PDB file of C-alpha atoms in Angstrom:
ATOM      1  CA  MET A  20    -171.389  29.783 -42.717  1.00 38.00           C
ATOM      2  CA  THR A  21    -172.258  26.525 -43.841  1.00 37.00           C
ATOM      3  CA  ARG A  22    -175.650  24.763 -43.431  1.00 44.00           C
ATOM      4  CA  ALA A  23    -175.760  20.576 -41.565  1.00 44.00           C
ATOM      5  CA  PRO A  24    -177.747  19.607 -44.290  1.00 54.00           C
ATOM      6  CA  LYS A  25    -181.266  19.086 -43.558  1.00 73.00           C
ATOM      7  CA  THR A  26    -182.079  14.553 -42.047  1.00 90.00           C
ATOM      8  CA  VAL A  27    -184.515  13.084 -45.340  1.00 96.00           C
ATOM      9  CA  ILE A  28    -187.143  11.316 -44.352  1.00 98.00           C
ATOM     10  CA  PRO A  29    -188.137   9.050 -46.838  1.00 98.00           C
ATOM     11  CA  VAL A  30    -192.308   7.692 -46.147  1.00 98.00           C
ATOM     12  CA  LEU A  31    -192.644   5.437 -48.409  1.00 98.00           C
ATOM     13  CA  CYS A  32    -196.321   4.334 -50.647  1.00 98.00           C
ATOM     14  CA  TYR A  33    -196.836   1.001 -51.347  1.00 98.00           C
ATOM     15  CA  HIS A  34    -200.593  -0.309 -52.473  1.00 98.00           C
ATOM     16  CA  SER A  35    -200.964  -4.016 -53.858  1.00 98.00           C
ATOM     17  CA  VAL A  36    -198.254  -6.472 -52.768  1.00 98.00           C
ATOM     18  CA  GLY A  37    -198.996  -8.865 -55.503  1.00 98.00           C
ATOM     19  CA  ASP A  38    -199.000 -10.007 -59.519  1.00 98.00           C
ATOM     20  CA  VAL A  39    -202.645  -9.153 -59.360  1.00 96.00           C
ATOM     21  CA  ARG A  40    -204.355  -5.640 -61.247  1.00 96.00           C
ATOM     22  CA  ARG A  41    -205.530  -2.834 -59.512  1.00 96.00           C
ATOM     23  CA  ASP A  42    -207.327  -0.734 -60.138  1.00 93.00           C
ATOM     24  CA  GLY A  43    -207.494  -2.379 -63.810  1.00 93.00           C
ATOM     25  CA  THR A  44    -203.267  -1.759 -63.928  1.00 97.00           C
ATOM     26  CA  LEU A  45    -199.956  -3.588 -62.572  1.00 97.00           C
ATOM     27  CA  ARG A  46    -198.880   0.090 -61.702  1.00 98.00           C
ATOM     28  CA  TRP A  47    -199.399   0.060 -58.677  1.00 97.00           C
ATOM     29  CA  SER A  48    -198.758  -3.819 -57.362  1.00 98.00           C
ATOM     30  CA  VAL A  49    -195.496  -4.458 -56.442  1.00 98.00           C
ATOM     31  CA  SER A  50    -193.922  -7.757 -57.070  1.00 98.00           C
ATOM     32  CA  PRO A  51    -194.305 -10.261 -53.923  1.00 98.00           C
ATOM     33  CA  GLY A  52    -190.335 -10.378 -55.085  1.00 98.00           C
ATOM     34  CA  ASP A  53    -189.825  -7.847 -55.367  1.00 98.00           C
ATOM     35  CA  PHE A  54    -191.119  -5.828 -52.104  1.00 98.00           C
ATOM     36  CA  ASP A  55    -189.202  -8.454 -50.365  1.00 98.00           C
ATOM     37  CA  GLU A  56    -186.001  -7.382 -51.659  1.00 98.00           C
ATOM     38  CA  GLN A  57    -187.161  -3.500 -51.221  1.00 98.00           C
ATOM     39  CA  MET A  58    -187.904  -4.423 -46.829  1.00 98.00           C
ATOM     40  CA  ALA A  59    -184.645  -6.493 -47.048  1.00 98.00           C
ATOM     41  CA  LEU A  60    -182.625  -3.533 -47.812  1.00 98.00           C
ATOM     42  CA  ILE A  61    -183.818  -1.693 -46.096  1.00 98.00           C
ATOM     43  CA  ARG A  62    -183.647  -3.016 -42.759  1.00 98.00           C
ATOM     44  CA  GLU A  63    -179.564  -4.525 -44.977  1.00 98.00           C
ATOM     45  CA  ARG A  64    -178.764  -0.598 -43.990  1.00 97.00           C
ATOM     46  CA  GLY A  65    -179.791  -0.395 -40.626  1.00 97.00           C
ATOM     47  CA  ARG A  66    -183.065   2.443 -40.810  1.00 97.00           C
ATOM     48  CA  THR A  67    -184.944   2.947 -38.646  1.00 97.00           C
ATOM     49  CA  PRO A  68    -189.310   1.642 -39.302  1.00 98.00           C
ATOM     50  CA  MET A  69    -191.518   4.028 -37.384  1.00 98.00           C
ATOM     51  CA  THR A  70    -195.436   4.034 -37.654  1.00 98.00           C
ATOM     52  CA  VAL A  71    -196.559   7.290 -39.086  1.00 98.00           C
ATOM     53  CA  SER A  72    -198.460   8.437 -35.239  1.00 98.00           C
ATOM     54  CA  GLY A  73    -194.858   7.579 -33.874  1.00 98.00           C
ATOM     55  CA  TYR A  74    -192.981  10.513 -36.556  1.00 98.00           C
ATOM     56  CA  ALA A  75    -196.436  12.510 -36.203  1.00 98.00           C
ATOM     57  CA  ALA A  76    -195.107  12.805 -32.162  1.00 98.00           C
ATOM     58  CA  ALA A  77    -191.337  13.572 -33.152  1.00 98.00           C
ATOM     59  CA  LEU A  78    -192.602  16.031 -35.720  1.00 97.00           C
ATOM     60  CA  ARG A  79    -194.880  18.020 -32.629  1.00 97.00           C
ATOM     61  CA  GLY A  80    -191.401  17.499 -30.612  1.00 97.00           C
ATOM     62  CA  LEU A  81    -193.116  14.974 -27.975  1.00 97.00           C
ATOM     63  CA  ALA A  82    -190.605  12.454 -28.833  1.00 97.00           C
ATOM     64  CA  PRO A  83    -186.942  11.938 -30.208  1.00 96.00           C
ATOM     65  CA  LEU A  84    -186.513  11.097 -33.856  1.00 97.00           C
ATOM     66  CA  PRO A  85    -184.522   7.557 -33.976  1.00 96.00           C
ATOM     67  CA  PRO A  86    -180.979   7.668 -36.364  1.00 95.00           C
ATOM     68  CA  ARG A  87    -181.470   7.317 -39.760  1.00 96.00           C
ATOM     69  CA  PRO A  88    -186.075   6.603 -39.482  1.00 98.00           C
ATOM     70  CA  VAL A  89    -187.817   5.271 -42.517  1.00 98.00           C
ATOM     71  CA  LEU A  90    -191.528   4.545 -42.863  1.00 98.00           C
ATOM     72  CA  ILE A  91    -193.696   2.359 -45.058  1.00 98.00           C
ATOM     73  CA  THR A  92    -197.386   3.489 -45.979  1.00 98.00           C
ATOM     74  CA  PHE A  93    -199.991   1.022 -47.468  1.00 98.00           C
ATOM     75  CA  ASP A  94    -203.032   2.688 -49.319  1.00 98.00           C
ATOM     76  CA  ASP A  95    -206.890   1.187 -50.086  1.00 98.00           C
ATOM     77  CA  GLY A  96    -206.193  -1.948 -47.509  1.00 98.00           C
ATOM     78  CA  PHE A  97    -206.141  -4.576 -50.031  1.00 98.00           C
ATOM     79  CA  PRO A  98    -206.395  -8.263 -49.234  1.00 98.00           C
ATOM     80  CA  ASP A  99    -202.909  -8.832 -50.163  1.00 98.00           C
ATOM     81  CA  LEU A 100    -201.190  -6.580 -47.187  1.00 98.00           C
ATOM     82  CA  ALA A 101    -202.469  -9.324 -44.615  1.00 98.00           C
ATOM     83  CA  GLU A 102    -201.651 -11.870 -46.885  1.00 98.00           C
ATOM     84  CA  THR A 103    -198.437 -11.488 -49.033  1.00 98.00           C
ATOM     85  CA  ALA A 104    -197.269  -7.896 -46.964  1.00 98.00           C
ATOM     86  CA  LEU A 105    -197.385  -8.829 -43.375  1.00 98.00           C
ATOM     87  CA  PRO A 106    -194.978 -12.200 -43.572  1.00 98.00           C
ATOM     88  CA  MET A 107    -192.208  -9.862 -45.311  1.00 98.00           C
ATOM     89  CA  LEU A 108    -192.578  -7.724 -43.030  1.00 98.00           C
ATOM     90  CA  ARG A 109    -192.204  -9.421 -39.553  1.00 98.00           C
ATOM     91  CA  ARG A 110    -189.622 -11.357 -41.178  1.00 98.00           C
ATOM     92  CA  HIS A 111    -187.491  -8.556 -41.571  1.00 98.00           C
ATOM     93  CA  GLY A 112    -188.647  -6.708 -38.581  1.00 97.00           C
ATOM     94  CA  LEU A 113    -190.185  -3.205 -39.816  1.00 98.00           C
ATOM     95  CA  ALA A 114    -193.478  -1.147 -38.535  1.00 97.00           C
ATOM     96  CA  ALA A 115    -195.713  -0.112 -40.682  1.00 98.00           C
ATOM     97  CA  THR A 116    -198.778   1.418 -41.042  1.00 98.00           C
ATOM     98  CA  ALA A 117    -201.979   0.879 -43.216  1.00 98.00           C
ATOM     99  CA  TYR A 118    -204.328   3.776 -44.480  1.00 98.00           C
ATOM    100  CA  VAL A 119    -208.225   1.841 -44.792  1.00 98.00           C
ATOM    101  CA  ILE A 120    -211.442   2.372 -46.313  1.00 98.00           C
ATOM    102  CA  ALA A 121    -214.075   1.921 -44.654  1.00 98.00           C
ATOM    103  CA  THR A 122    -216.498   1.334 -46.120  1.00 97.00           C
ATOM    104  CA  ARG A 123    -214.684  -1.111 -48.105  1.00 98.00           C
ATOM    105  CA  VAL A 124    -213.773  -3.505 -45.202  1.00 98.00           C
ATOM    106  CA  GLY A 125    -215.598  -7.154 -45.140  1.00 96.00           C
ATOM    107  CA  VAL A 126    -217.787  -6.107 -48.086  1.00 96.00           C
ATOM    108  CA  ALA A 127    -217.782  -8.388 -50.444  1.00 94.00           C
ATOM    109  CA  PRO A 128    -216.981  -5.601 -53.607  1.00 94.00           C
ATOM    110  CA  PRO A 129    -218.770  -6.073 -56.795  1.00 91.00           C
ATOM    111  CA  PRO A 130    -217.337  -7.708 -59.596  1.00 90.00           C
ATOM    112  CA  ASP A 131    -215.578  -5.483 -61.359  1.00 89.00           C
ATOM    113  CA  ALA A 132    -214.770  -4.157 -58.343  1.00 93.00           C
ATOM    114  CA  ASP A 133    -211.095  -5.119 -55.921  1.00 97.00           C
ATOM    115  CA  PRO A 134    -211.616  -7.008 -53.305  1.00 97.00           C
ATOM    116  CA  SER A 135    -210.596  -5.258 -49.652  1.00 98.00           C
ATOM    117  CA  LEU A 136    -209.196  -6.579 -46.072  1.00 98.00           C
ATOM    118  CA  ASP A 137    -212.090  -8.250 -43.518  1.00 98.00           C
ATOM    119  CA  TRP A 138    -211.914  -6.851 -40.300  1.00 98.00           C
ATOM    120  CA  ASP A 139    -210.016 -10.039 -39.113  1.00 98.00           C
ATOM    121  CA  GLN A 140    -207.480  -9.488 -41.118  1.00 98.00           C
ATOM    122  CA  LEU A 141    -207.529  -6.016 -39.576  1.00 97.00           C
ATOM    123  CA  ARG A 142    -207.264  -6.890 -35.887  1.00 97.00           C
ATOM    124  CA  GLU A 143    -204.838  -9.397 -37.264  1.00 97.00           C
ATOM    125  CA  LEU A 144    -202.114  -6.861 -39.187  1.00 98.00           C
ATOM    126  CA  ARG A 145    -202.881  -4.473 -35.552  1.00 97.00           C
ATOM    127  CA  SER A 146    -202.226  -7.149 -32.949  1.00 96.00           C
ATOM    128  CA  TYR A 147    -198.416  -7.734 -35.162  1.00 97.00           C
ATOM    129  CA  GLY A 148    -197.844  -3.196 -34.523  1.00 95.00           C
ATOM    130  CA  VAL A 149    -199.581  -2.559 -38.141  1.00 98.00           C
ATOM    131  CA  GLU A 150    -201.005   1.423 -37.492  1.00 98.00           C
ATOM    132  CA  ILE A 151    -204.566   1.414 -38.849  1.00 98.00           C
ATOM    133  CA  GLY A 152    -205.036   4.628 -40.386  1.00 98.00           C
ATOM    134  CA  SER A 153    -207.902   6.205 -42.595  1.00 98.00           C
ATOM    135  CA  HIS A 154    -207.813   6.149 -46.203  1.00 98.00           C
ATOM    136  CA  SER A 155    -211.303   8.254 -45.871  1.00 98.00           C
ATOM    137  CA  GLY A 156    -215.073   5.886 -46.242  1.00 98.00           C
ATOM    138  CA  SER A 157    -215.631   6.144 -50.099  1.00 97.00           C
ATOM    139  CA  HIS A 158    -212.015   7.159 -51.549  1.00 97.00           C
ATOM    140  CA  ARG A 159    -213.712  10.691 -52.965  1.00 96.00           C
ATOM    141  CA  ALA A 160    -212.058  13.618 -53.472  1.00 95.00           C
ATOM    142  CA  LEU A 161    -212.687  15.267 -50.287  1.00 97.00           C
ATOM    143  CA  ASP A 162    -211.724  18.647 -51.510  1.00 95.00           C
ATOM    144  CA  CYS A 163    -214.477  18.556 -53.477  1.00 94.00           C
ATOM    145  CA  LEU A 164    -217.320  17.522 -51.087  1.00 96.00           C
ATOM    146  CA  ARG A 165    -219.506  19.839 -49.124  1.00 94.00           C
ATOM    147  CA  PRO A 166    -218.862  19.927 -45.396  1.00 95.00           C
ATOM    148  CA  THR A 167    -222.131  17.002 -44.585  1.00 96.00           C
ATOM    149  CA  GLU A 168    -219.954  15.112 -46.550  1.00 97.00           C
ATOM    150  CA  LEU A 169    -216.464  16.436 -46.153  1.00 97.00           C
ATOM    151  CA  HIS A 170    -217.550  15.098 -42.564  1.00 97.00           C
ATOM    152  CA  GLN A 171    -218.913  11.241 -43.247  1.00 98.00           C
ATOM    153  CA  GLU A 172    -215.978  10.618 -45.318  1.00 98.00           C
ATOM    154  CA  ILE A 173    -212.917  12.127 -42.873  1.00 98.00           C
ATOM    155  CA  ALA A 174    -215.114  11.524 -38.673  1.00 98.00           C
ATOM    156  CA  GLY A 175    -217.457   9.029 -39.785  1.00 98.00           C
ATOM    157  CA  SER A 176    -215.146   6.061 -41.303  1.00 98.00           C
ATOM    158  CA  ARG A 177    -212.595   6.872 -37.493  1.00 98.00           C
ATOM    159  CA  GLN A 178    -215.942   5.878 -35.905  1.00 98.00           C
ATOM    160  CA  VAL A 179    -216.214   2.809 -38.126  1.00 98.00           C
ATOM    161  CA  LEU A 180    -212.724   1.387 -37.911  1.00 98.00           C
ATOM    162  CA  GLN A 181    -211.920   1.975 -34.379  1.00 98.00           C
ATOM    163  CA  ASP A 182    -215.572   0.182 -33.367  1.00 97.00           C
ATOM    164  CA  GLY A 183    -214.080  -2.292 -35.822  1.00 97.00           C
ATOM    165  CA  THR A 184    -210.558  -2.921 -34.276  1.00 96.00           C
ATOM    166  CA  GLY A 185    -211.548  -1.715 -31.037  1.00 96.00           C
ATOM    167  CA  THR A 186    -208.037   0.852 -30.571  1.00 96.00           C
ATOM    168  CA  ALA A 187    -207.844   4.761 -30.874  1.00 97.00           C
ATOM    169  CA  VAL A 188    -207.148   5.588 -35.046  1.00 98.00           C
ATOM    170  CA  ARG A 189    -205.004   8.628 -35.337  1.00 98.00           C
ATOM    171  CA  SER A 190    -203.880   9.055 -38.703  1.00 98.00           C
ATOM    172  CA  PHE A 191    -205.184   9.909 -41.828  1.00 98.00           C
ATOM    173  CA  ALA A 192    -204.078   9.577 -45.398  1.00 98.00           C
ATOM    174  CA  TYR A 193    -205.946  12.521 -48.291  1.00 98.00           C
ATOM    175  CA  PRO A 194    -207.424   9.962 -50.709  1.00 97.00           C
ATOM    176  CA  TYR A 195    -205.333  10.804 -54.195  1.00 94.00           C
ATOM    177  CA  GLY A 196    -203.056  13.263 -52.293  1.00 93.00           C
ATOM    178  CA  TYR A 197    -205.410  15.993 -52.399  1.00 94.00           C
ATOM    179  CA  HIS A 198    -206.974  18.256 -49.422  1.00 94.00           C
ATOM    180  CA  SER A 199    -207.717  21.834 -48.892  1.00 94.00           C
ATOM    181  CA  THR A 200    -207.446  24.241 -45.764  1.00 94.00           C
ATOM    182  CA  ALA A 201    -211.314  22.652 -45.539  1.00 95.00           C
ATOM    183  CA  VAL A 202    -210.312  19.644 -44.989  1.00 97.00           C
ATOM    184  CA  ARG A 203    -207.315  19.935 -43.417  1.00 97.00           C
ATOM    185  CA  THR A 204    -208.914  21.607 -40.605  1.00 97.00           C
ATOM    186  CA  ALA A 205    -212.147  18.509 -40.733  1.00 97.00           C
ATOM    187  CA  VAL A 206    -209.497  16.145 -40.173  1.00 98.00           C
ATOM    188  CA  HIS A 207    -208.306  18.029 -37.239  1.00 98.00           C
ATOM    189  CA  ALA A 208    -211.834  19.342 -35.987  1.00 98.00           C
ATOM    190  CA  ALA A 209    -212.240  15.148 -36.116  1.00 98.00           C
ATOM    191  CA  GLY A 210    -210.208  13.876 -33.625  1.00 98.00           C
ATOM    192  CA  TYR A 211    -206.663  13.082 -36.056  1.00 98.00           C
ATOM    193  CA  SER A 212    -203.365  14.296 -35.248  1.00 98.00           C
ATOM    194  CA  SER A 213    -201.437  13.036 -38.405  1.00 98.00           C
ATOM    195  CA  ALA A 214    -202.368  12.577 -42.145  1.00 98.00           C
ATOM    196  CA  CYS A 215    -200.963  11.735 -45.093  1.00 98.00           C
ATOM    197  CA  ALA A 216    -200.307  13.298 -48.492  1.00 97.00           C
ATOM    198  CA  VAL A 217    -198.126  12.187 -51.913  1.00 94.00           C
ATOM    199  CA  LYS A 218    -195.688  15.234 -52.596  1.00 94.00           C
ATOM    200  CA  ASN A 219    -193.509  12.220 -53.660  1.00 96.00           C
ATOM    201  CA  ALA A 220    -190.708  14.735 -52.647  1.00 97.00           C
ATOM    202  CA  LEU A 221    -188.977  14.193 -48.872  1.00 98.00           C
ATOM    203  CA  SER A 222    -190.003  14.363 -45.859  1.00 98.00           C
ATOM    204  CA  HIS A 223    -187.766  15.838 -43.002  1.00 97.00           C
ATOM    205  CA  PRO A 224    -188.173  17.273 -39.251  1.00 96.00           C
ATOM    206  CA  ASP A 225    -190.032  20.081 -40.381  1.00 96.00           C
ATOM    207  CA  ASP A 226    -192.616  18.387 -42.601  1.00 97.00           C
ATOM    208  CA  ASP A 227    -196.481  19.677 -42.275  1.00 96.00           C
ATOM    209  CA  VAL A 228    -197.794  16.588 -39.802  1.00 98.00           C
ATOM    210  CA  LEU A 229    -200.925  16.729 -41.044  1.00 97.00           C
ATOM    211  CA  ALA A 230    -199.497  16.597 -44.983  1.00 97.00           C
ATOM    212  CA  ILE A 231    -196.664  14.424 -44.517  1.00 98.00           C
ATOM    213  CA  ALA A 232    -194.832  14.360 -47.298  1.00 97.00           C
ATOM    214  CA  ARG A 233    -194.866  10.675 -49.556  1.00 98.00           C
ATOM    215  CA  VAL A 234    -192.990   8.563 -53.083  1.00 98.00           C
ATOM    216  CA  LEU A 235    -195.523   6.691 -54.322  1.00 98.00           C
ATOM    217  CA  ILE A 236    -193.666   3.250 -54.671  1.00 98.00           C
ATOM    218  CA  GLU A 237    -195.163   1.740 -58.353  1.00 98.00           C
ATOM    219  CA  ARG A 238    -194.101  -1.844 -59.862  1.00 98.00           C
ATOM    220  CA  ASP A 239    -191.136  -0.974 -61.290  1.00 98.00           C
ATOM    221  CA  THR A 240    -189.315   1.111 -58.830  1.00 98.00           C
ATOM    222  CA  GLY A 241    -187.200  -1.034 -58.402  1.00 97.00           C
ATOM    223  CA  VAL A 242    -184.702  -1.934 -55.306  1.00 98.00           C
ATOM    224  CA  ALA A 243    -182.778   0.650 -56.821  1.00 97.00           C
ATOM    225  CA  GLY A 244    -185.478   2.975 -56.737  1.00 97.00           C
ATOM    226  CA  ILE A 245    -186.263   2.573 -52.977  1.00 98.00           C
ATOM    227  CA  ALA A 246    -181.824   2.321 -53.078  1.00 98.00           C
ATOM    228  CA  ALA A 247    -182.149   5.789 -54.251  1.00 97.00           C
ATOM    229  CA  LEU A 248    -184.648   7.045 -51.454  1.00 97.00           C
ATOM    230  CA  LEU A 249    -182.991   5.875 -48.601  1.00 97.00           C
ATOM    231  CA  ASP A 250    -179.684   7.741 -49.966  1.00 96.00           C
ATOM    232  CA  GLY A 251    -182.406  10.887 -50.346  1.00 95.00           C
ATOM    233  CA  THR A 252    -180.971  10.905 -53.515  1.00 92.00           C
ATOM    234  CA  GLY A 253    -183.384  11.772 -57.408  1.00 91.00           C
ATOM    235  CA  TRP A 254    -186.631  13.878 -55.055  1.00 94.00           C
ATOM    236  CA  PRO A 255    -187.215  16.921 -53.318  1.00 95.00           C
ATOM    237  CA  LEU A 256    -187.826  18.254 -49.854  1.00 95.00           C
ATOM    238  CA  ALA A 257    -190.939  18.562 -49.418  1.00 95.00           C
ATOM    239  CA  TRP A 258    -192.287  21.950 -49.335  1.00 91.00           C
ATOM    240  CA  ARG A 259    -195.238  23.419 -47.302  1.00 78.00           C
ATOM    241  CA  GLY A 260    -198.455  25.439 -48.485  1.00 68.00           C
ATOM    242  CA  GLU A 261    -199.537  24.620 -52.496  1.00 62.00           C
ATOM    243  CA  ARG A 262    -198.235  25.273 -55.696  1.00 56.00           C
ATOM    244  CA  LEU A 263    -200.109  27.478 -57.932  1.00 46.00           C
ATOM    245  CA  ARG A 264    -200.364  23.944 -59.751  1.00 50.00           C
ATOM    246  CA  THR A 265    -202.192  22.496 -57.501  1.00 55.00           C
ATOM    247  CA  ARG A 266    -204.571  25.107 -57.140  1.00 51.00           C
ATOM    248  CA  GLY A 267    -205.234  25.921 -60.482  1.00 49.00           C
ATOM    249  CA  TRP A 268    -206.029  21.970 -60.477  1.00 44.00           C
ATOM    250  CA  ARG A 269    -208.515  21.624 -58.084  1.00 52.00           C
ATOM    251  CA  ALA A 270    -209.906  25.043 -59.512  1.00 46.00           C
ATOM    252  CA  TYR A 271    -210.705  22.095 -62.544  1.00 42.00           C
ATOM    253  CA  ARG A 272    -211.867  19.377 -60.703  1.00 58.00           C
ATOM    254  CA  ARG A 273    -214.547  21.296 -58.675  1.00 53.00           C
ATOM    255  CA  ALA A 274    -215.665  22.849 -61.583  1.00 51.00           C
ATOM    256  CA  ARG A 275    -216.387  19.701 -63.804  1.00 59.00           C
ATOM    257  CA  HIS A 276    -217.865  18.367 -59.722  1.00 55.00           C
ATOM    258  CA  LEU A 277    -219.758  20.847 -60.040  1.00 53.00           C
ATOM    259  CA  VAL A 278    -221.461  20.571 -63.565  1.00 50.00           C
ATOM    260  CA  HIS A 279    -221.422  16.307 -62.853  1.00 58.00           C
ATOM    261  CA  SER A 280    -224.291  17.114 -59.498  1.00 56.00           C
ATOM    262  CA  ALA A 281    -225.957  19.113 -61.610  1.00 49.00           C
ATOM    263  CA  ARG A 282    -227.509  17.275 -64.053  1.00 55.00           C
ATOM    264  CA  PRO A 283    -228.911  14.097 -62.257  1.00 52.00           C
ATOM    265  CA  ARG A 284    -231.103  17.183 -61.334  1.00 42.00           C
ATOM    266  CA  LEU A 285    -231.273  19.241 -63.787  1.00 40.00           C
ATOM    267  CA  SER A 286    -233.118  16.069 -65.580  1.00 39.00           C
ATOM    268  CA  GLN A 287    -235.145  15.348 -62.655  1.00 39.00           C
ATOM    269  CA  PRO A 288    -239.236  16.769 -63.165  1.00 34.00           C
ATOM    270  CA  THR A 289    -239.282  19.990 -61.577  1.00 29.00           C
ATOM    271  CA  SER A 290    -243.271  19.368 -60.233  1.00 31.00           C
TER     272      SER A 290
END
């Protein structure tokens, strides 16, 4: 018997929409013209835009999955999300989810750092139907942190965002895509009902609601790249669990984190 093909759900992960370097590179800055064309293509293809929380409800069997779904997400919370991307999303009638770094909202950045959305912009996004989620408190690699630090990054950031926006924050995105069993447990315990990973793979109805697969959209992805994603070609289907190389990379990062954390203490007086 031939099995029916699995429904694929592209979950796009943007960072900046503009021509300004972020974190010292243009790699994650999609030009406004390209972004507008990509959003127009999504609308022309008859895709149904969903927020992550809406999609999570479908994954949990609490709501039906609409026809031809697509998710548009943004990480980090740069001001051009409100200034540039939002008008295009509204023009094309597309829903989105924005994951913001809680402690950076409304705070003037250091001279060599990127700016963030302010609270008025965040509330404006919410008023137009953009779901606001947490991208942690300070964008650290969560799977290397102690439990107390983990709690502050996950539960603390949720409280900050809820207080600032006056609305429930139900979704989380792991900084750098890094997560572990302990991180997932902390996310669930903090009251989130969904979380996004990266994986650079296509989501599907059997995807993990606490590690929803996304594809990073880069400056050179272009309309052709978005078309391939919408066609479900060129990318693997998301997998459950962790790959061996992911565990190995975490072990390396944890060891490096421990060495780095120990250095200041070793240099302190013993008295």
